[in-house]
């Protein structure tokens, strides 16, 4: 019997082909990038190429990603690997602007398409099956 197969009926947390949140996260990339560009424009800030590539790489994965892994992912193929400090600077900017969250427990980062305030409490739900992350934010949370 497969791990998710059993003889009773109820809705499963996993969609065909993997976890549901993996599909949800991938679908948010275009809107999240557009929001980041618009917010930067409104605030008079620049979404530099490295900042944009970092954000794109985070949207490409529904799991938290570390800075060194990001450096590998966005470095030019066959070229020099980007310095991790450059990635950390981009991540600092993206976190400060509310486009990315840092998950301290994983020492990794995840894209945030929601646009909630920096002071708003956020709960992260980490999937035990795939390591993917969903977030829940509410002004009612303490």
Short mmCIF file of N, CA and C in Angstrom, two decimals:
data_model
loop_
_atom_site.label_atom_id
_atom_site.label_comp_id
_atom_site.label_asym_id
_atom_site.label_seq_id
_atom_site.Cartn_x
_atom_site.Cartn_y
_atom_site.Cartn_z
N UNK A 1 0.84 -1.17 0.00
CA UNK A 1 0.00 0.00 0.00
C UNK A 1 0.89 1.24 0.00
N UNK A 2 0.59 2.23 -0.84
CA UNK A 2 1.35 3.47 -0.90
C UNK A 2 1.10 4.28 0.37
N UNK A 3 2.03 5.19 0.75
CA UNK A 3 1.88 5.95 1.98
C UNK A 3 0.55 6.72 2.06
N UNK A 4 0.05 7.27 0.96
CA UNK A 4 -1.18 8.05 0.99
C UNK A 4 -2.41 7.21 0.69
N UNK A 5 -2.23 5.93 0.39
CA UNK A 5 -3.37 5.09 0.00
C UNK A 5 -3.97 4.43 1.24
N UNK A 6 -5.27 4.57 1.40
CA UNK A 6 -5.99 3.87 2.45
C UNK A 6 -7.44 3.73 2.05
N UNK A 7 -8.18 2.94 2.81
CA UNK A 7 -9.51 2.53 2.37
C UNK A 7 -10.66 3.39 2.91
N UNK A 8 -10.42 4.65 3.19
CA UNK A 8 -11.52 5.53 3.59
C UNK A 8 -11.47 6.81 2.78
N UNK A 9 -12.53 7.58 2.85
CA UNK A 9 -12.65 8.74 1.97
C UNK A 9 -12.57 10.05 2.75
N UNK A 10 -11.61 10.86 2.39
CA UNK A 10 -11.53 12.25 2.86
C UNK A 10 -10.55 12.99 1.96
N UNK A 11 -10.62 14.31 2.00
CA UNK A 11 -9.73 15.10 1.15
C UNK A 11 -8.32 15.03 1.71
N UNK A 12 -7.37 14.79 0.84
CA UNK A 12 -5.97 14.73 1.25
C UNK A 12 -5.30 16.07 1.06
N UNK A 13 -4.27 16.30 1.82
CA UNK A 13 -3.53 17.55 1.74
C UNK A 13 -2.61 17.59 0.52
N UNK A 14 -2.53 16.47 -0.20
CA UNK A 14 -1.63 16.41 -1.34
C UNK A 14 -2.41 16.30 -2.63
N UNK A 15 -2.06 17.13 -3.59
CA UNK A 15 -2.68 17.10 -4.90
C UNK A 15 -2.00 16.05 -5.76
N UNK A 16 -2.62 15.68 -6.85
CA UNK A 16 -2.02 14.73 -7.78
C UNK A 16 -0.66 15.27 -8.22
N UNK A 17 0.38 14.48 -8.10
CA UNK A 17 1.70 14.89 -8.54
C UNK A 17 2.50 15.62 -7.47
N UNK A 18 2.02 15.69 -6.25
CA UNK A 18 2.80 16.32 -5.19
C UNK A 18 1.93 17.13 -4.25
N UNK A 19 2.58 17.87 -3.39
CA UNK A 19 1.87 18.66 -2.39
C UNK A 19 1.16 19.84 -3.03
N UNK A 20 -0.01 20.14 -2.53
CA UNK A 20 -0.82 21.24 -3.07
C UNK A 20 -0.10 22.58 -2.97
N UNK A 21 0.59 22.84 -1.86
CA UNK A 21 1.24 24.13 -1.69
C UNK A 21 2.35 24.35 -2.70
N UNK A 22 2.95 23.28 -3.22
CA UNK A 22 3.98 23.42 -4.24
C UNK A 22 3.41 24.07 -5.48
N UNK A 23 2.20 23.67 -5.85
CA UNK A 23 1.56 24.24 -7.03
C UNK A 23 1.11 25.67 -6.76
N UNK A 24 0.60 25.94 -5.57
CA UNK A 24 0.15 27.28 -5.21
C UNK A 24 1.31 28.27 -5.27
N UNK A 25 2.46 27.88 -4.73
CA UNK A 25 3.61 28.78 -4.67
C UNK A 25 4.11 29.14 -6.07
N UNK A 26 4.20 28.16 -6.95
CA UNK A 26 4.69 28.41 -8.30
C UNK A 26 3.78 29.38 -9.04
N UNK A 27 2.49 29.30 -8.81
CA UNK A 27 1.54 30.18 -9.48
C UNK A 27 1.58 31.61 -9.00
N UNK A 28 2.24 31.87 -7.89
CA UNK A 28 2.30 33.21 -7.32
C UNK A 28 3.50 34.01 -7.80
N UNK A 29 4.40 33.39 -8.52
CA UNK A 29 5.65 34.04 -8.90
C UNK A 29 5.44 35.30 -9.73
N UNK A 30 4.65 35.21 -10.78
CA UNK A 30 4.46 36.36 -11.66
C UNK A 30 3.87 37.55 -10.91
N UNK A 31 2.83 37.30 -10.12
CA UNK A 31 2.20 38.38 -9.35
C UNK A 31 3.16 38.91 -8.28
N UNK A 32 3.92 38.02 -7.64
CA UNK A 32 4.86 38.45 -6.61
C UNK A 32 5.98 39.31 -7.17
N UNK A 33 6.49 38.94 -8.34
CA UNK A 33 7.54 39.75 -8.98
C UNK A 33 7.00 41.10 -9.42
N UNK A 34 5.79 41.10 -9.96
CA UNK A 34 5.16 42.36 -10.39
C UNK A 34 4.94 43.27 -9.18
N UNK A 35 4.51 42.69 -8.06
CA UNK A 35 4.30 43.48 -6.85
C UNK A 35 5.62 44.06 -6.36
N UNK A 36 6.68 43.26 -6.38
CA UNK A 36 8.00 43.74 -5.94
C UNK A 36 8.46 44.90 -6.81
N UNK A 37 8.28 44.79 -8.11
CA UNK A 37 8.68 45.88 -9.01
C UNK A 37 7.87 47.15 -8.72
N UNK A 38 6.55 46.99 -8.52
CA UNK A 38 5.68 48.15 -8.26
C UNK A 38 6.03 48.81 -6.93
N UNK A 39 6.25 48.01 -5.90
CA UNK A 39 6.58 48.55 -4.58
C UNK A 39 7.92 49.28 -4.64
N UNK A 40 8.90 48.71 -5.31
CA UNK A 40 10.20 49.37 -5.44
C UNK A 40 10.05 50.71 -6.15
N UNK A 41 9.26 50.73 -7.22
CA UNK A 41 9.02 51.98 -7.95
C UNK A 41 8.38 53.02 -7.03
N UNK A 42 7.35 52.62 -6.28
CA UNK A 42 6.65 53.53 -5.36
C UNK A 42 7.59 54.07 -4.29
N UNK A 43 8.51 53.26 -3.83
CA UNK A 43 9.41 53.65 -2.74
C UNK A 43 10.70 54.29 -3.25
N UNK A 44 10.85 54.40 -4.57
CA UNK A 44 12.06 54.98 -5.14
C UNK A 44 13.27 54.07 -4.98
N UNK A 45 13.05 52.77 -4.96
CA UNK A 45 14.12 51.79 -4.80
C UNK A 45 14.32 51.02 -6.10
N UNK A 46 15.45 50.32 -6.21
CA UNK A 46 15.73 49.54 -7.41
C UNK A 46 15.68 48.05 -7.12
N UNK A 47 14.97 47.35 -7.97
CA UNK A 47 15.02 45.89 -7.94
C UNK A 47 16.12 45.51 -8.94
N UNK A 48 17.36 45.52 -8.44
CA UNK A 48 18.53 45.29 -9.29
C UNK A 48 18.47 43.88 -9.89
N UNK A 49 19.27 43.61 -10.92
CA UNK A 49 19.25 42.27 -11.51
C UNK A 49 19.52 41.15 -10.50
N UNK A 50 20.46 41.33 -9.59
CA UNK A 50 20.75 40.26 -8.63
C UNK A 50 19.59 40.10 -7.64
N UNK A 51 18.96 41.20 -7.25
CA UNK A 51 17.80 41.11 -6.35
C UNK A 51 16.65 40.38 -7.05
N UNK A 52 16.43 40.72 -8.32
CA UNK A 52 15.34 40.09 -9.07
C UNK A 52 15.63 38.59 -9.28
N UNK A 53 16.87 38.26 -9.66
CA UNK A 53 17.22 36.84 -9.86
C UNK A 53 17.09 36.05 -8.56
N UNK A 54 17.46 36.67 -7.45
CA UNK A 54 17.32 36.02 -6.15
C UNK A 54 15.85 35.75 -5.85
N UNK A 55 15.00 36.75 -6.08
CA UNK A 55 13.57 36.59 -5.84
C UNK A 55 12.97 35.55 -6.78
N UNK A 56 13.37 35.56 -8.04
CA UNK A 56 12.89 34.56 -9.01
C UNK A 56 13.28 33.15 -8.56
N UNK A 57 14.52 32.99 -8.09
CA UNK A 57 14.99 31.68 -7.64
C UNK A 57 14.19 31.20 -6.42
N UNK A 58 13.82 32.11 -5.54
CA UNK A 58 13.01 31.73 -4.38
C UNK A 58 11.60 31.34 -4.80
N UNK A 59 11.03 32.04 -5.78
CA UNK A 59 9.71 31.67 -6.27
C UNK A 59 9.72 30.34 -7.02
N UNK A 60 10.88 29.95 -7.55
CA UNK A 60 10.98 28.71 -8.31
C UNK A 60 10.92 27.47 -7.42
N UNK A 61 11.02 27.66 -6.11
CA UNK A 61 11.02 26.53 -5.19
C UNK A 61 10.05 26.82 -4.05
N UNK A 62 9.26 25.86 -3.67
CA UNK A 62 8.31 26.05 -2.57
C UNK A 62 8.93 25.71 -1.21
N UNK A 63 10.19 25.31 -1.24
CA UNK A 63 10.91 25.02 0.00
C UNK A 63 11.84 26.18 0.32
N UNK A 64 12.18 26.36 1.59
CA UNK A 64 13.16 27.40 1.94
C UNK A 64 14.51 27.10 1.29
N UNK A 65 15.20 28.15 0.88
CA UNK A 65 16.48 28.01 0.18
C UNK A 65 17.53 28.85 0.90
N UNK A 66 18.71 28.27 1.10
CA UNK A 66 19.81 28.98 1.75
C UNK A 66 20.59 29.85 0.76
N UNK A 67 21.37 30.77 1.30
CA UNK A 67 22.11 31.72 0.48
C UNK A 67 23.12 31.04 -0.44
N UNK A 68 23.81 30.02 0.05
CA UNK A 68 24.81 29.34 -0.79
C UNK A 68 24.14 28.59 -1.93
N UNK A 69 23.01 27.98 -1.65
CA UNK A 69 22.25 27.30 -2.70
C UNK A 69 21.75 28.32 -3.73
N UNK A 70 21.29 29.47 -3.25
CA UNK A 70 20.86 30.53 -4.17
C UNK A 70 22.02 30.99 -5.05
N UNK A 71 23.21 31.13 -4.46
CA UNK A 71 24.39 31.54 -5.24
C UNK A 71 24.64 30.54 -6.36
N UNK A 72 24.52 29.26 -6.07
CA UNK A 72 24.71 28.23 -7.11
C UNK A 72 23.63 28.33 -8.18
N UNK A 73 22.40 28.57 -7.76
CA UNK A 73 21.28 28.59 -8.71
C UNK A 73 21.31 29.79 -9.66
N UNK A 74 21.76 30.94 -9.18
CA UNK A 74 21.68 32.12 -10.05
C UNK A 74 23.01 32.53 -10.66
N UNK A 75 24.07 31.82 -10.33
CA UNK A 75 25.36 32.10 -10.97
C UNK A 75 25.28 31.66 -12.43
N UNK A 76 25.99 32.37 -13.31
CA UNK A 76 25.96 31.98 -14.72
C UNK A 76 26.55 30.58 -14.92
N UNK A 77 25.90 29.76 -15.75
CA UNK A 77 26.43 28.41 -16.00
C UNK A 77 27.84 28.50 -16.61
N UNK A 78 28.75 27.75 -16.02
CA UNK A 78 30.12 27.73 -16.52
C UNK A 78 30.93 28.95 -16.14
N UNK A 79 30.31 29.90 -15.46
CA UNK A 79 31.00 31.12 -15.05
C UNK A 79 31.38 31.08 -13.59
N UNK A 80 31.86 32.21 -13.10
CA UNK A 80 32.21 32.31 -11.69
C UNK A 80 30.96 32.30 -10.83
N UNK A 81 31.06 31.61 -9.72
CA UNK A 81 29.95 31.58 -8.76
C UNK A 81 29.85 32.94 -8.08
N UNK A 82 28.61 33.43 -7.97
CA UNK A 82 28.39 34.69 -7.26
C UNK A 82 28.84 34.55 -5.81
N UNK A 83 29.39 35.62 -5.28
CA UNK A 83 29.84 35.60 -3.89
C UNK A 83 28.62 35.55 -2.97
N UNK A 84 28.65 34.68 -1.97
CA UNK A 84 27.53 34.61 -1.03
C UNK A 84 27.18 35.96 -0.40
N UNK A 85 28.18 36.82 -0.18
CA UNK A 85 27.89 38.13 0.42
C UNK A 85 26.97 38.95 -0.49
N UNK A 86 27.11 38.80 -1.80
CA UNK A 86 26.22 39.49 -2.74
C UNK A 86 24.80 38.98 -2.60
N UNK A 87 24.66 37.68 -2.40
CA UNK A 87 23.34 37.07 -2.21
C UNK A 87 22.76 37.55 -0.89
N UNK A 88 23.57 37.57 0.17
CA UNK A 88 23.08 38.04 1.47
C UNK A 88 22.63 39.50 1.41
N UNK A 89 23.34 40.33 0.67
CA UNK A 89 22.91 41.73 0.52
C UNK A 89 21.57 41.81 -0.19
N UNK A 90 21.41 41.02 -1.24
CA UNK A 90 20.13 40.99 -1.96
C UNK A 90 19.03 40.49 -1.04
N UNK A 91 19.31 39.44 -0.28
CA UNK A 91 18.31 38.89 0.64
C UNK A 91 17.95 39.90 1.73
N UNK A 92 18.94 40.62 2.26
CA UNK A 92 18.65 41.65 3.27
C UNK A 92 17.67 42.68 2.73
N UNK A 93 17.90 43.13 1.51
CA UNK A 93 17.00 44.09 0.87
C UNK A 93 15.61 43.49 0.71
N UNK A 94 15.53 42.28 0.19
CA UNK A 94 14.24 41.63 -0.08
C UNK A 94 13.46 41.38 1.21
N UNK A 95 14.15 41.02 2.29
CA UNK A 95 13.50 40.83 3.58
C UNK A 95 13.00 42.17 4.11
N UNK A 96 13.87 43.18 4.05
CA UNK A 96 13.53 44.52 4.54
C UNK A 96 12.29 45.08 3.85
N UNK A 97 12.14 44.79 2.57
CA UNK A 97 11.00 45.32 1.80
C UNK A 97 9.75 44.43 1.92
N UNK A 98 9.87 43.28 2.58
CA UNK A 98 8.72 42.40 2.77
C UNK A 98 8.45 41.45 1.61
N UNK A 99 9.43 41.25 0.73
CA UNK A 99 9.25 40.36 -0.42
C UNK A 99 9.67 38.92 -0.09
N UNK A 100 10.43 38.76 0.99
CA UNK A 100 11.01 37.48 1.37
C UNK A 100 10.96 37.35 2.90
N UNK A 101 10.81 36.13 3.39
CA UNK A 101 10.91 35.85 4.82
C UNK A 101 12.16 35.02 5.06
N UNK A 102 12.79 35.26 6.21
CA UNK A 102 13.89 34.40 6.66
C UNK A 102 13.32 33.43 7.67
N UNK A 103 13.55 32.16 7.45
CA UNK A 103 13.13 31.13 8.39
C UNK A 103 14.35 30.77 9.25
N UNK A 104 14.40 31.32 10.43
CA UNK A 104 15.56 31.11 11.31
C UNK A 104 15.81 29.64 11.59
N UNK A 105 14.74 28.87 11.78
CA UNK A 105 14.89 27.45 12.12
C UNK A 105 15.57 26.66 11.01
N UNK A 106 15.51 27.16 9.79
CA UNK A 106 16.11 26.47 8.64
C UNK A 106 17.33 27.22 8.10
N UNK A 107 17.61 28.41 8.64
CA UNK A 107 18.65 29.29 8.10
C UNK A 107 18.49 29.41 6.59
N UNK A 108 17.26 29.69 6.18
CA UNK A 108 16.92 29.75 4.76
C UNK A 108 15.83 30.78 4.54
N UNK A 109 15.49 31.00 3.27
CA UNK A 109 14.58 32.06 2.88
C UNK A 109 13.48 31.53 1.98
N UNK A 110 12.34 32.22 2.02
CA UNK A 110 11.19 31.85 1.19
C UNK A 110 10.55 33.13 0.66
N UNK A 111 10.12 33.12 -0.59
CA UNK A 111 9.46 34.28 -1.18
C UNK A 111 8.11 34.50 -0.52
N UNK A 112 7.70 35.78 -0.42
CA UNK A 112 6.41 36.13 0.19
C UNK A 112 5.61 36.98 -0.78
N UNK A 113 4.56 36.42 -1.37
CA UNK A 113 3.74 37.17 -2.33
C UNK A 113 2.60 37.96 -1.70
N UNK A 114 2.48 37.93 -0.37
CA UNK A 114 1.27 38.42 0.28
C UNK A 114 1.20 39.92 0.52
N UNK A 115 2.29 40.58 0.71
CA UNK A 115 2.26 42.03 0.91
C UNK A 115 1.75 42.46 2.27
N UNK A 116 1.86 41.60 3.27
CA UNK A 116 1.44 42.02 4.60
C UNK A 116 2.52 42.88 5.23
N UNK A 117 2.18 43.58 6.28
CA UNK A 117 3.11 44.48 6.93
C UNK A 117 4.23 43.76 7.65
N UNK A 118 5.36 44.45 7.79
CA UNK A 118 6.52 43.87 8.45
C UNK A 118 6.25 43.58 9.92
N UNK A 119 5.32 44.33 10.54
CA UNK A 119 5.00 44.13 11.95
C UNK A 119 3.92 43.08 12.18
N UNK A 120 3.35 42.56 11.10
CA UNK A 120 2.28 41.58 11.22
C UNK A 120 2.85 40.21 11.59
N UNK A 121 2.18 39.55 12.53
CA UNK A 121 2.60 38.21 12.94
C UNK A 121 2.34 37.23 11.80
N UNK A 122 3.32 36.36 11.56
CA UNK A 122 3.20 35.37 10.50
C UNK A 122 3.55 34.00 11.08
N UNK A 123 2.70 33.02 10.78
CA UNK A 123 2.98 31.63 11.17
C UNK A 123 3.39 30.87 9.92
N UNK A 124 4.45 30.08 10.04
CA UNK A 124 4.92 29.28 8.92
C UNK A 124 4.56 27.82 9.17
N UNK A 125 3.95 27.20 8.17
CA UNK A 125 3.56 25.80 8.24
C UNK A 125 4.51 25.03 7.32
N UNK A 126 5.33 24.18 7.90
CA UNK A 126 6.34 23.46 7.13
C UNK A 126 5.87 22.02 6.93
N UNK A 127 5.76 21.61 5.68
CA UNK A 127 5.26 20.28 5.32
C UNK A 127 6.27 19.21 5.74
N UNK A 128 5.80 18.21 6.45
CA UNK A 128 6.66 17.11 6.87
C UNK A 128 6.99 16.17 5.71
N UNK A 129 6.22 16.24 4.63
CA UNK A 129 6.44 15.35 3.49
C UNK A 129 7.54 15.89 2.58
N UNK A 130 7.42 17.17 2.19
CA UNK A 130 8.34 17.70 1.18
C UNK A 130 9.20 18.86 1.68
N UNK A 131 8.91 19.41 2.86
CA UNK A 131 9.67 20.54 3.37
C UNK A 131 9.19 21.88 2.86
N UNK A 132 8.13 21.88 2.05
CA UNK A 132 7.56 23.12 1.54
C UNK A 132 6.96 23.96 2.65
N UNK A 133 6.80 25.25 2.39
CA UNK A 133 6.31 26.18 3.40
C UNK A 133 5.08 26.92 2.91
N UNK A 134 4.08 26.99 3.77
CA UNK A 134 2.94 27.88 3.58
C UNK A 134 3.00 28.86 4.73
N UNK A 135 2.46 30.05 4.50
CA UNK A 135 2.43 31.02 5.59
C UNK A 135 1.00 31.47 5.83
N UNK A 136 0.76 31.85 7.07
CA UNK A 136 -0.54 32.37 7.45
C UNK A 136 -0.29 33.63 8.26
N UNK A 137 -0.88 34.72 7.81
CA UNK A 137 -0.72 35.99 8.51
C UNK A 137 -2.09 36.54 8.84
N UNK A 138 -2.21 37.07 10.02
CA UNK A 138 -3.48 37.65 10.44
C UNK A 138 -3.21 38.70 11.50
N UNK A 139 -3.89 39.85 11.40
CA UNK A 139 -3.73 40.87 12.45
C UNK A 139 -4.23 40.35 13.80
N UNK A 140 -5.06 39.31 13.78
CA UNK A 140 -5.60 38.75 15.02
C UNK A 140 -4.59 37.87 15.76
N UNK A 141 -3.52 37.44 15.08
CA UNK A 141 -2.51 36.61 15.75
C UNK A 141 -1.69 37.48 16.68
N UNK A 142 -1.37 36.95 17.87
CA UNK A 142 -0.57 37.75 18.82
C UNK A 142 0.87 37.90 18.38
#
